[in-house]
Structure formats: structure tokens, C-alpha cells
mmCIF file of C-alpha atoms in Angstrom:
data_model
loop_
_atom_site.group_PDB
_atom_site.id
_atom_site.type_symbol
_atom_site.label_atom_id
_atom_site.label_comp_id
_atom_site.label_asym_id
_atom_site.label_seq_id
_atom_site.Cartn_x
_atom_site.Cartn_y
_atom_site.Cartn_z
ATOM 1 C CA SER A 9 0.000 0.000 0.000
ATOM 2 C CA GLY A 10 3.084 2.251 0.005
ATOM 3 C CA PRO A 11 4.314 4.451 -2.787
ATOM 4 C CA ARG A 12 4.581 2.648 -6.153
ATOM 5 C CA GLY A 13 3.134 -0.527 -4.545
ATOM 6 C CA ARG A 14 5.906 -1.055 -2.029
ATOM 7 C CA ILE A 15 5.184 -3.151 1.074
ATOM 8 C CA VAL A 16 5.223 -1.124 4.236
ATOM 9 C CA LYS A 17 5.114 -1.982 7.947
ATOM 10 C CA ALA A 18 1.337 -1.614 8.120
ATOM 11 C CA ASP A 19 0.911 -4.292 5.461
ATOM 12 C CA VAL A 20 2.912 -6.828 7.460
ATOM 13 C CA GLU A 21 1.105 -5.997 10.696
ATOM 14 C CA GLY A 22 -2.258 -6.314 8.957
ATOM 15 C CA LEU A 23 -1.321 -9.699 7.557
ATOM 16 C CA SER A 24 -0.274 -11.027 10.955
ATOM 17 C CA LYS A 25 -3.511 -9.840 12.519
ATOM 18 C CA SER A 26 -5.888 -11.079 9.858
ATOM 19 C CA ASP A 27 -4.462 -14.164 8.124
ATOM 20 C CA THR A 28 -2.723 -16.045 10.922
ATOM 21 C CA PRO A 29 -5.824 -16.492 13.098
ATOM 22 C CA ALA A 30 -7.722 -17.605 10.042
ATOM 23 C CA LYS A 31 -5.128 -20.274 9.372
ATOM 24 C CA ALA A 32 -5.120 -21.303 13.002
ATOM 25 C CA THR A 33 -8.892 -21.464 12.991
ATOM 26 C CA GLU A 34 -8.801 -23.544 9.819
ATOM 27 C CA ALA A 35 -6.251 -25.926 11.314
ATOM 28 C CA THR A 36 -8.276 -26.229 14.504
ATOM 29 C CA ALA A 37 -11.429 -26.891 12.554
ATOM 30 C CA THR A 38 -9.636 -29.548 10.536
ATOM 31 C CA SER A 39 -8.174 -31.248 13.602
ATOM 32 C CA GLU A 40 -11.487 -31.155 15.412
ATOM 33 C CA ALA A 41 -13.566 -32.444 12.506
ATOM 34 C CA PRO A 42 -15.783 -35.219 13.797
ATOM 35 C CA LYS A 43 -14.708 -38.741 12.944
ATOM 36 C CA ALA A 44 -17.078 -41.013 11.092
ATOM 37 C CA ALA A 45 -19.332 -42.572 13.660
ATOM 38 C CA VAL A 46 -19.122 -46.342 14.102
ATOM 39 C CA PRO A 47 -22.592 -47.767 13.526
ATOM 40 C CA ALA A 48 -24.017 -48.878 16.837
ATOM 41 C CA VAL A 49 -25.475 -52.346 17.142
ATOM 42 C CA ALA A 50 -29.229 -52.031 17.085
ATOM 43 C CA ALA A 51 -30.626 -52.652 20.537
ATOM 44 C CA GLY A 52 -33.612 -54.894 21.003
ATOM 45 C CA PRO A 53 -36.941 -53.530 22.175
ATOM 46 C CA SER A 54 -37.000 -52.299 25.758
ATOM 47 C CA THR A 55 -38.672 -54.197 28.578
ATOM 48 C CA ASP A 56 -41.541 -51.691 28.658
ATOM 49 C CA THR A 57 -42.065 -52.012 24.903
ATOM 50 C CA VAL A 58 -42.257 -55.794 25.072
ATOM 51 C CA LEU A 59 -44.585 -55.749 28.086
ATOM 52 C CA LYS A 60 -46.964 -53.428 26.235
ATOM 53 C CA MET A 61 -47.053 -55.838 23.301
ATOM 54 C CA TYR A 62 -48.489 -58.539 25.535
ATOM 55 C CA GLU A 63 -50.915 -56.518 27.636
ATOM 56 C CA GLY A 64 -54.034 -58.566 28.204
ATOM 57 C CA ARG A 65 -52.319 -61.850 27.304
ATOM 58 C CA ASP A 66 -51.640 -64.624 29.801
ATOM 59 C CA TYR A 67 -47.936 -65.194 30.503
ATOM 60 C CA GLU A 68 -45.445 -65.989 33.236
ATOM 61 C CA GLU A 69 -42.656 -63.492 33.857
ATOM 62 C CA ILE A 70 -39.322 -65.213 34.484
ATOM 63 C CA LYS A 71 -36.596 -63.144 36.101
ATOM 64 C CA LEU A 72 -33.089 -63.704 34.747
ATOM 65 C CA ASP A 73 -30.640 -65.266 37.158
ATOM 66 C CA GLY A 74 -26.904 -64.631 37.028
ATOM 67 C CA MET A 75 -26.210 -67.625 34.785
ATOM 68 C CA ARG A 76 -28.827 -66.634 32.207
ATOM 69 C CA LYS A 77 -27.524 -63.069 32.125
ATOM 70 C CA THR A 78 -23.967 -64.319 31.653
ATOM 71 C CA ILE A 79 -24.987 -66.688 28.853
ATOM 72 C CA ALA A 80 -26.986 -63.950 27.125
ATOM 73 C CA GLY A 81 -24.108 -61.500 27.386
ATOM 74 C CA ARG A 82 -21.449 -63.893 26.108
ATOM 75 C CA LEU A 83 -23.530 -65.197 23.203
ATOM 76 C CA THR A 84 -24.497 -61.674 22.171
ATOM 77 C CA GLU A 85 -20.829 -60.682 22.316
ATOM 78 C CA ALA A 86 -19.872 -63.750 20.289
ATOM 79 C CA LYS A 87 -22.353 -63.155 17.471
ATOM 80 C CA GLN A 88 -21.639 -59.418 17.308
ATOM 81 C CA THR A 89 -17.844 -59.516 17.487
ATOM 82 C CA ILE A 90 -16.692 -62.898 16.131
ATOM 83 C CA PRO A 91 -16.659 -63.318 12.329
ATOM 84 C CA HIS A 92 -18.097 -66.842 12.153
ATOM 85 C CA PHE A 93 -17.863 -69.096 9.131
ATOM 86 C CA TYR A 94 -19.131 -72.663 8.874
ATOM 87 C CA LEU A 95 -17.802 -75.930 7.450
ATOM 88 C CA ARG A 96 -19.888 -79.104 7.158
ATOM 89 C CA ARG A 97 -18.965 -82.745 6.629
ATOM 90 C CA ASP A 98 -20.750 -86.077 6.767
ATOM 91 C CA ILE A 99 -18.981 -88.780 8.773
ATOM 92 C CA GLN A 100 -19.663 -92.499 8.402
ATOM 93 C CA LEU A 101 -19.937 -94.124 11.814
ATOM 94 C CA ASP A 102 -20.299 -97.843 11.089
ATOM 95 C CA ALA A 103 -16.655 -98.705 11.831
ATOM 96 C CA LEU A 104 -16.790 -96.636 15.014
ATOM 97 C CA MET A 105 -20.044 -98.234 16.172
ATOM 98 C CA ALA A 106 -18.641 -101.736 15.651
ATOM 99 C CA PHE A 107 -15.373 -100.849 17.399
ATOM 100 C CA ARG A 108 -17.260 -99.227 20.269
ATOM 101 C CA ALA A 109 -19.411 -102.329 20.753
ATOM 102 C CA GLN A 110 -16.287 -104.490 20.846
ATOM 103 C CA LEU A 111 -14.544 -102.254 23.382
ATOM 104 C CA ASN A 112 -17.615 -101.961 25.597
ATOM 105 C CA LYS A 113 -17.907 -105.744 25.728
ATOM 106 C CA GLN A 114 -14.290 -105.997 26.869
ATOM 107 C CA LEU A 115 -14.661 -103.115 29.347
ATOM 108 C CA GLU A 116 -17.939 -104.320 30.841
ATOM 109 C CA PRO A 117 -16.258 -106.145 33.776
ATOM 110 C CA ARG A 118 -14.705 -102.801 34.761
ATOM 111 C CA GLY A 119 -18.053 -101.025 34.614
ATOM 112 C CA VAL A 120 -16.947 -98.832 31.704
ATOM 113 C CA LYS A 121 -19.320 -97.953 28.866
ATOM 114 C CA LEU A 122 -17.968 -95.691 26.158
ATOM 115 C CA SER A 123 -20.307 -93.294 24.370
ATOM 116 C CA VAL A 124 -20.020 -91.983 20.832
ATOM 117 C CA ASN A 125 -19.316 -88.590 22.386
ATOM 118 C CA ASP A 126 -16.219 -90.012 24.103
ATOM 119 C CA PHE A 127 -14.838 -90.924 20.678
ATOM 120 C CA ILE A 128 -15.715 -87.475 19.331
ATOM 121 C CA ILE A 129 -13.814 -85.810 22.188
ATOM 122 C CA LYS A 130 -10.767 -87.978 21.513
ATOM 123 C CA ALA A 131 -10.977 -87.404 17.752
ATOM 124 C CA CYS A 132 -11.081 -83.629 18.213
ATOM 125 C CA ALA A 133 -8.234 -83.659 20.738
ATOM 126 C CA LEU A 134 -6.010 -85.614 18.355
ATOM 127 C CA ALA A 135 -7.021 -83.435 15.402
ATOM 128 C CA LEU A 136 -5.841 -80.337 17.280
ATOM 129 C CA GLN A 137 -2.431 -82.022 17.566
ATOM 130 C CA GLN A 138 -2.469 -83.060 13.911
ATOM 131 C CA VAL A 139 -3.350 -79.504 12.817
ATOM 132 C CA PRO A 140 -1.587 -77.503 15.554
ATOM 133 C CA GLU A 141 -2.053 -74.108 13.867
ATOM 134 C CA ALA A 142 -5.794 -74.481 14.532
ATOM 135 C CA ASN A 143 -5.263 -75.033 18.265
ATOM 136 C CA ALA A 144 -5.492 -71.320 19.005
ATOM 137 C CA VAL A 145 -7.586 -68.646 20.695
ATOM 138 C CA TRP A 146 -8.171 -64.928 20.107
ATOM 139 C CA ALA A 147 -6.627 -62.676 22.764
ATOM 140 C CA GLY A 148 -7.520 -59.135 21.736
ATOM 141 C CA ASP A 149 -4.350 -57.847 20.093
ATOM 142 C CA ARG A 150 -2.790 -61.277 19.574
ATOM 143 C CA MET A 151 -3.481 -64.993 19.256
ATOM 144 C CA LEU A 152 -2.433 -67.719 21.665
ATOM 145 C CA LYS A 153 -1.391 -71.009 20.103
ATOM 146 C CA LEU A 154 -1.928 -73.742 22.674
ATOM 147 C CA THR A 155 0.245 -76.821 23.031
ATOM 148 C CA PRO A 156 -2.186 -79.212 24.802
ATOM 149 C CA SER A 157 -5.630 -80.116 23.492
ATOM 150 C CA ASP A 158 -7.986 -78.658 26.095
ATOM 151 C CA VAL A 159 -11.454 -79.538 24.800
ATOM 152 C CA ALA A 160 -14.659 -78.077 26.239
ATOM 153 C CA VAL A 161 -17.947 -79.974 26.020
ATOM 154 C CA ALA A 162 -21.331 -78.283 26.346
ATOM 155 C CA VAL A 163 -23.494 -79.750 29.128
ATOM 156 C CA ALA A 164 -27.135 -78.703 29.337
ATOM 157 C CA ILE A 165 -28.424 -77.956 32.823
ATOM 158 C CA GLU A 166 -31.687 -76.529 34.079
ATOM 159 C CA GLY A 167 -31.827 -72.894 33.022
ATOM 160 C CA GLY A 168 -28.595 -72.847 31.044
ATOM 161 C CA LEU A 169 -25.425 -74.743 30.260
ATOM 162 C CA PHE A 170 -21.828 -75.246 31.308
ATOM 163 C CA THR A 171 -18.846 -76.082 29.113
ATOM 164 C CA PRO A 172 -16.450 -78.042 31.341
ATOM 165 C CA VAL A 173 -12.971 -78.446 29.882
ATOM 166 C CA LEU A 174 -11.145 -81.760 29.552
ATOM 167 C CA LYS A 175 -7.511 -80.695 29.765
ATOM 168 C CA ASP A 176 -4.732 -82.590 27.970
ATOM 169 C CA ALA A 177 -7.415 -84.682 26.275
ATOM 170 C CA GLU A 178 -4.996 -85.930 23.623
ATOM 171 C CA MET A 179 -2.997 -87.718 26.342
ATOM 172 C CA LYS A 180 -5.924 -89.553 27.945
ATOM 173 C CA SER A 181 -7.427 -92.918 27.090
ATOM 174 C CA LEU A 182 -11.023 -93.263 25.960
ATOM 175 C CA SER A 183 -11.998 -94.803 29.288
ATOM 176 C CA ALA A 184 -10.294 -91.970 31.209
ATOM 177 C CA LEU A 185 -12.052 -89.348 29.084
ATOM 178 C CA SER A 186 -15.364 -91.141 29.599
ATOM 179 C CA ALA A 187 -14.990 -91.216 33.382
ATOM 180 C CA GLU A 188 -13.873 -87.577 33.556
ATOM 181 C CA MET A 189 -16.706 -86.416 31.298
ATOM 182 C CA LYS A 190 -19.311 -88.237 33.393
ATOM 183 C CA ASP A 191 -17.931 -86.646 36.567
ATOM 184 C CA LEU A 192 -17.824 -83.146 35.067
ATOM 185 C CA ALA A 193 -21.331 -83.467 33.622
ATOM 186 C CA THR A 194 -22.765 -84.651 36.943
ATOM 187 C CA ARG A 195 -21.177 -81.811 38.884
ATOM 188 C CA ALA A 196 -22.177 -79.315 36.181
ATOM 189 C CA ARG A 197 -25.836 -80.302 36.559
ATOM 190 C CA ASP A 198 -25.472 -79.922 40.322
ATOM 191 C CA ARG A 199 -23.735 -76.544 39.756
ATOM 192 C CA LYS A 200 -20.702 -77.727 41.685
ATOM 193 C CA LEU A 201 -17.983 -77.018 39.132
ATOM 194 C CA ALA A 202 -15.090 -74.798 40.156
ATOM 195 C CA PRO A 203 -14.367 -71.889 37.773
ATOM 196 C CA HIS A 204 -11.085 -73.398 36.586
ATOM 197 C CA GLU A 205 -13.023 -76.470 35.421
ATOM 198 C CA TYR A 206 -15.077 -74.563 32.846
ATOM 199 C CA GLN A 207 -12.658 -71.799 31.868
ATOM 200 C CA GLY A 208 -9.980 -71.983 29.198
ATOM 201 C CA GLY A 209 -9.700 -74.438 26.341
ATOM 202 C CA SER A 210 -9.370 -73.632 22.652
ATOM 203 C CA PHE A 211 -12.126 -75.770 21.152
ATOM 204 C CA ALA A 212 -15.619 -76.893 22.129
ATOM 205 C CA ILE A 213 -18.112 -79.611 21.222
ATOM 206 C CA SER A 214 -21.896 -79.249 21.274
ATOM 207 C CA ASN A 215 -23.788 -82.488 20.627
ATOM 208 C CA LEU A 216 -27.539 -82.409 19.971
ATOM 209 C CA GLY A 217 -27.609 -85.751 18.196
ATOM 210 C CA MET A 218 -29.350 -87.427 21.129
ATOM 211 C CA PHE A 219 -32.307 -85.103 20.495
ATOM 212 C CA GLY A 220 -32.642 -86.218 16.881
ATOM 213 C CA ILE A 221 -31.173 -83.014 15.422
ATOM 214 C CA ASP A 222 -29.579 -83.692 12.029
ATOM 215 C CA ASN A 223 -27.355 -80.602 11.944
ATOM 216 C CA PHE A 224 -27.083 -77.103 13.387
ATOM 217 C CA ASP A 225 -24.716 -74.148 13.671
ATOM 218 C CA ALA A 226 -23.218 -73.589 17.121
ATOM 219 C CA VAL A 227 -22.087 -70.214 18.471
ATOM 220 C CA ILE A 228 -18.382 -69.960 19.293
ATOM 221 C CA ASN A 229 -17.596 -69.624 22.993
ATOM 222 C CA PRO A 230 -14.991 -66.824 23.188
ATOM 223 C CA PRO A 231 -12.033 -66.894 23.207
ATOM 224 C CA HIS A 232 -12.165 -70.325 21.520
ATOM 225 C CA GLY A 233 -11.141 -70.602 17.889
ATOM 226 C CA ALA A 234 -13.860 -73.089 16.918
ATOM 227 C CA ILE A 235 -16.773 -75.241 18.051
ATOM 228 C CA LEU A 236 -18.035 -78.512 16.555
ATOM 229 C CA ALA A 237 -21.807 -78.983 16.310
ATOM 230 C CA VAL A 238 -22.675 -82.693 16.232
ATOM 231 C CA GLY A 239 -25.889 -84.089 14.791
ATOM 232 C CA ALA A 240 -27.546 -87.492 15.000
ATOM 233 C CA GLY A 241 -26.267 -90.598 13.265
ATOM 234 C CA VAL A 242 -28.868 -91.720 10.713
ATOM 235 C CA LYS A 243 -29.031 -94.450 8.090
ATOM 236 C CA LYS A 244 -28.408 -93.070 4.594
ATOM 237 C CA PRO A 245 -27.575 -94.467 1.153
ATOM 238 C CA VAL A 246 -23.933 -93.848 0.257
ATOM 239 C CA VAL A 247 -21.801 -94.533 -2.802
ATOM 240 C CA ASN A 248 -18.444 -96.215 -2.155
ATOM 241 C CA ALA A 249 -15.192 -95.800 -4.084
ATOM 242 C CA GLU A 250 -16.227 -98.552 -6.506
ATOM 243 C CA GLY A 251 -19.479 -96.770 -7.315
ATOM 244 C CA GLU A 252 -21.610 -99.243 -5.385
ATOM 245 C CA ILE A 253 -24.560 -98.048 -3.331
ATOM 246 C CA SER A 254 -24.916 -99.212 0.261
ATOM 247 C CA VAL A 255 -26.511 -98.042 3.490
ATOM 248 C CA ALA A 256 -24.336 -96.447 6.172
ATOM 249 C CA THR A 257 -24.797 -94.684 9.495
ATOM 250 C CA VAL A 258 -23.953 -91.064 8.727
ATOM 251 C CA MET A 259 -23.458 -88.227 11.208
ATOM 252 C CA SER A 260 -23.465 -84.614 10.028
ATOM 253 C CA VAL A 261 -21.130 -82.191 11.814
ATOM 254 C CA THR A 262 -20.665 -78.439 11.424
ATOM 255 C CA LEU A 263 -17.511 -76.612 12.460
ATOM 256 C CA SER A 264 -18.101 -72.971 13.437
ATOM 257 C CA VAL A 265 -14.808 -71.114 13.057
ATOM 258 C CA ASP A 266 -13.499 -67.716 14.186
ATOM 259 C CA HIS A 267 -12.067 -66.290 10.965
ATOM 260 C CA ARG A 268 -9.701 -64.034 12.929
ATOM 261 C CA VAL A 269 -7.945 -67.136 14.251
ATOM 262 C CA ILE A 270 -8.451 -69.820 11.615
ATOM 263 C CA ASP A 271 -8.668 -69.309 7.853
ATOM 264 C CA GLY A 272 -10.832 -71.426 5.572
ATOM 265 C CA ALA A 273 -8.203 -73.898 4.382
ATOM 266 C CA LEU A 274 -6.910 -74.431 7.919
ATOM 267 C CA GLY A 275 -10.442 -75.010 9.205
ATOM 268 C CA ALA A 276 -10.999 -77.540 6.418
ATOM 269 C CA GLN A 277 -7.825 -79.397 7.439
ATOM 270 C CA LEU A 278 -8.997 -79.534 11.044
ATOM 271 C CA LEU A 279 -12.426 -80.868 10.117
ATOM 272 C CA SER A 280 -10.896 -83.441 7.755
ATOM 273 C CA ALA A 281 -8.627 -84.652 10.562
ATOM 274 C CA ILE A 282 -11.639 -85.042 12.877
ATOM 275 C CA LYS A 283 -13.482 -86.999 10.176
ATOM 276 C CA ASP A 284 -10.486 -89.255 9.467
ATOM 277 C CA ASN A 285 -10.063 -90.048 13.173
ATOM 278 C CA LEU A 286 -13.716 -90.984 13.598
ATOM 279 C CA GLU A 287 -13.892 -93.084 10.442
ATOM 280 C CA ALA A 288 -10.735 -95.018 11.427
ATOM 281 C CA PRO A 289 -11.314 -95.260 15.192
ATOM 282 C CA MET A 290 -8.623 -97.861 15.895
ATOM 283 C CA THR A 291 -5.961 -95.307 14.964
ATOM 284 C CA MET A 292 -7.000 -93.237 17.986
ATOM 285 C CA LEU A 293 -5.531 -95.930 20.227
ATOM 286 C CA ALA A 294 -2.128 -95.858 18.530
#
């Protein structure tokens, strides 16, 4: 603004008073710009809303005990935070059923009676050793790869369920696993399990076959990497390697997998190992 367009002191002072705050304001506005909001999980209807829906209808109100609240919280957490994927296989049980009958006859004098579930526990425990990368859990900012096969088994009790853990299951005999499972299940139904008996593990089994369920998808129990849902063994026509049709006892299983811990190919290897163990049961004694 000076003579012949020269810059004078007033120009500099005016610039410092007018432009600098604008830049500071712009920078502040940029730094304080709101971040994109993370979509909140839609909440279910409130208690009052549900009660109004059933005004005038006959019902019994059941208060939630601590166990039910814990189950609800953990399953909600699991379905909202764990990226599940599912793998299914059919397993032929005829060799296992014949082998089981033979063993039970030999073990009868000792009062031991092996169940199909005992074989499933053993098969899963060995499979976790055969595919060790799948023997893992999610731990927030890392994964833990376990050395032993600590297998949890869902036990239904009145008003809920427990998942007692059979630790070092790969090291135990079928009869030892059977006895331990019976003891844990009995004490679970009596609600006498200690916390360390149902905490931990990397893998779980949920068997609804005894209720006639063909197949289902189980919810992963965090921090486990996977859970095996076991259906009923039913007679089905099958085609053998020679192309001949026969009838076999077939059990459908579904492996629910945490994709953060186990990728698809690794999950397929684990399920194939479980299938191979169950279809060649004598190898589980080697």
C-alpha cells in the first residue's frame, strides 16, 4: 500500500492480525472435525415395549438369574464380534459303532461304557495335535497357540449350560475321558464345578444328536477358535469308491470357526482330521 506498490510496515502488521488467526482457525477446525461414527449395534426392544405388546395376554414373567444373564451376554458378544464361518462334513460311523461295541464288551467287567461322544472328544483332541495351527484362541491384540488339546464340552443344565474343559485330552485314554466327562457333567448339573473347570480351552463340542437333530450351527464360545456342532447318526444311502450303493450310518457335523484365528483352508484341514479319526477309530488308540 506504500508508494509505487511497495510493502510497508502496516501491510505486514495487517497480515499477521488477519491471516494467521484464520489459518489457526482452519487448522483447529480440521483437527477437530468429527470422525465417522461407528454404527451402533441395534438394541432390542425395551422391557416396557415388550410388556406393552403382551398386555391382556396370559404369561409368566421369568426373572433372569446370574447364569442366564452371563450366557446372554457372552452369546451376544460372540455373534456381534466374532466373524463366524461354517464348514460341514458327513462322517460315516459304522466302523466306530462296531469298534465301540467291541470295546464296551471288553470293558464291561470294569463297569466302563464308552459313548459316541467319548470318541468325538478324543478325535477332536487328536485333530488339534495333527493340525496344531488351529489349536489357538483370540486374545484381543494377539493370538495364543496352545500346546495341549484342552477340549470343552457343552453340558445342558436346568436354566442354562456349562462347558467343562477336559484338559490334555490328547494324552488320555477313551476310558479316562469317559470317566472324567461323566464326573464333570454330573457336577455341572449340580452346579458344583469350580471356575477353573469350565474356563480356558481352545475348542468346544456341542452335541444335539441325542435329540434327533440332524445338523445345526453352534455359536463360538470366546475366546475359543472353533466349536463342533454334532448331529444325530442316521441311516443313509452312500456310494463307495467302486461306485456301489450301500446303506451307512452317517453323522453330520458343522464346524463354526473364528475367521480371525483360523482361515478357511486351515479349518478344512482340522475338520478333515476329525473326520479321518472318527472313520478309522482304531488309529485313535495308537
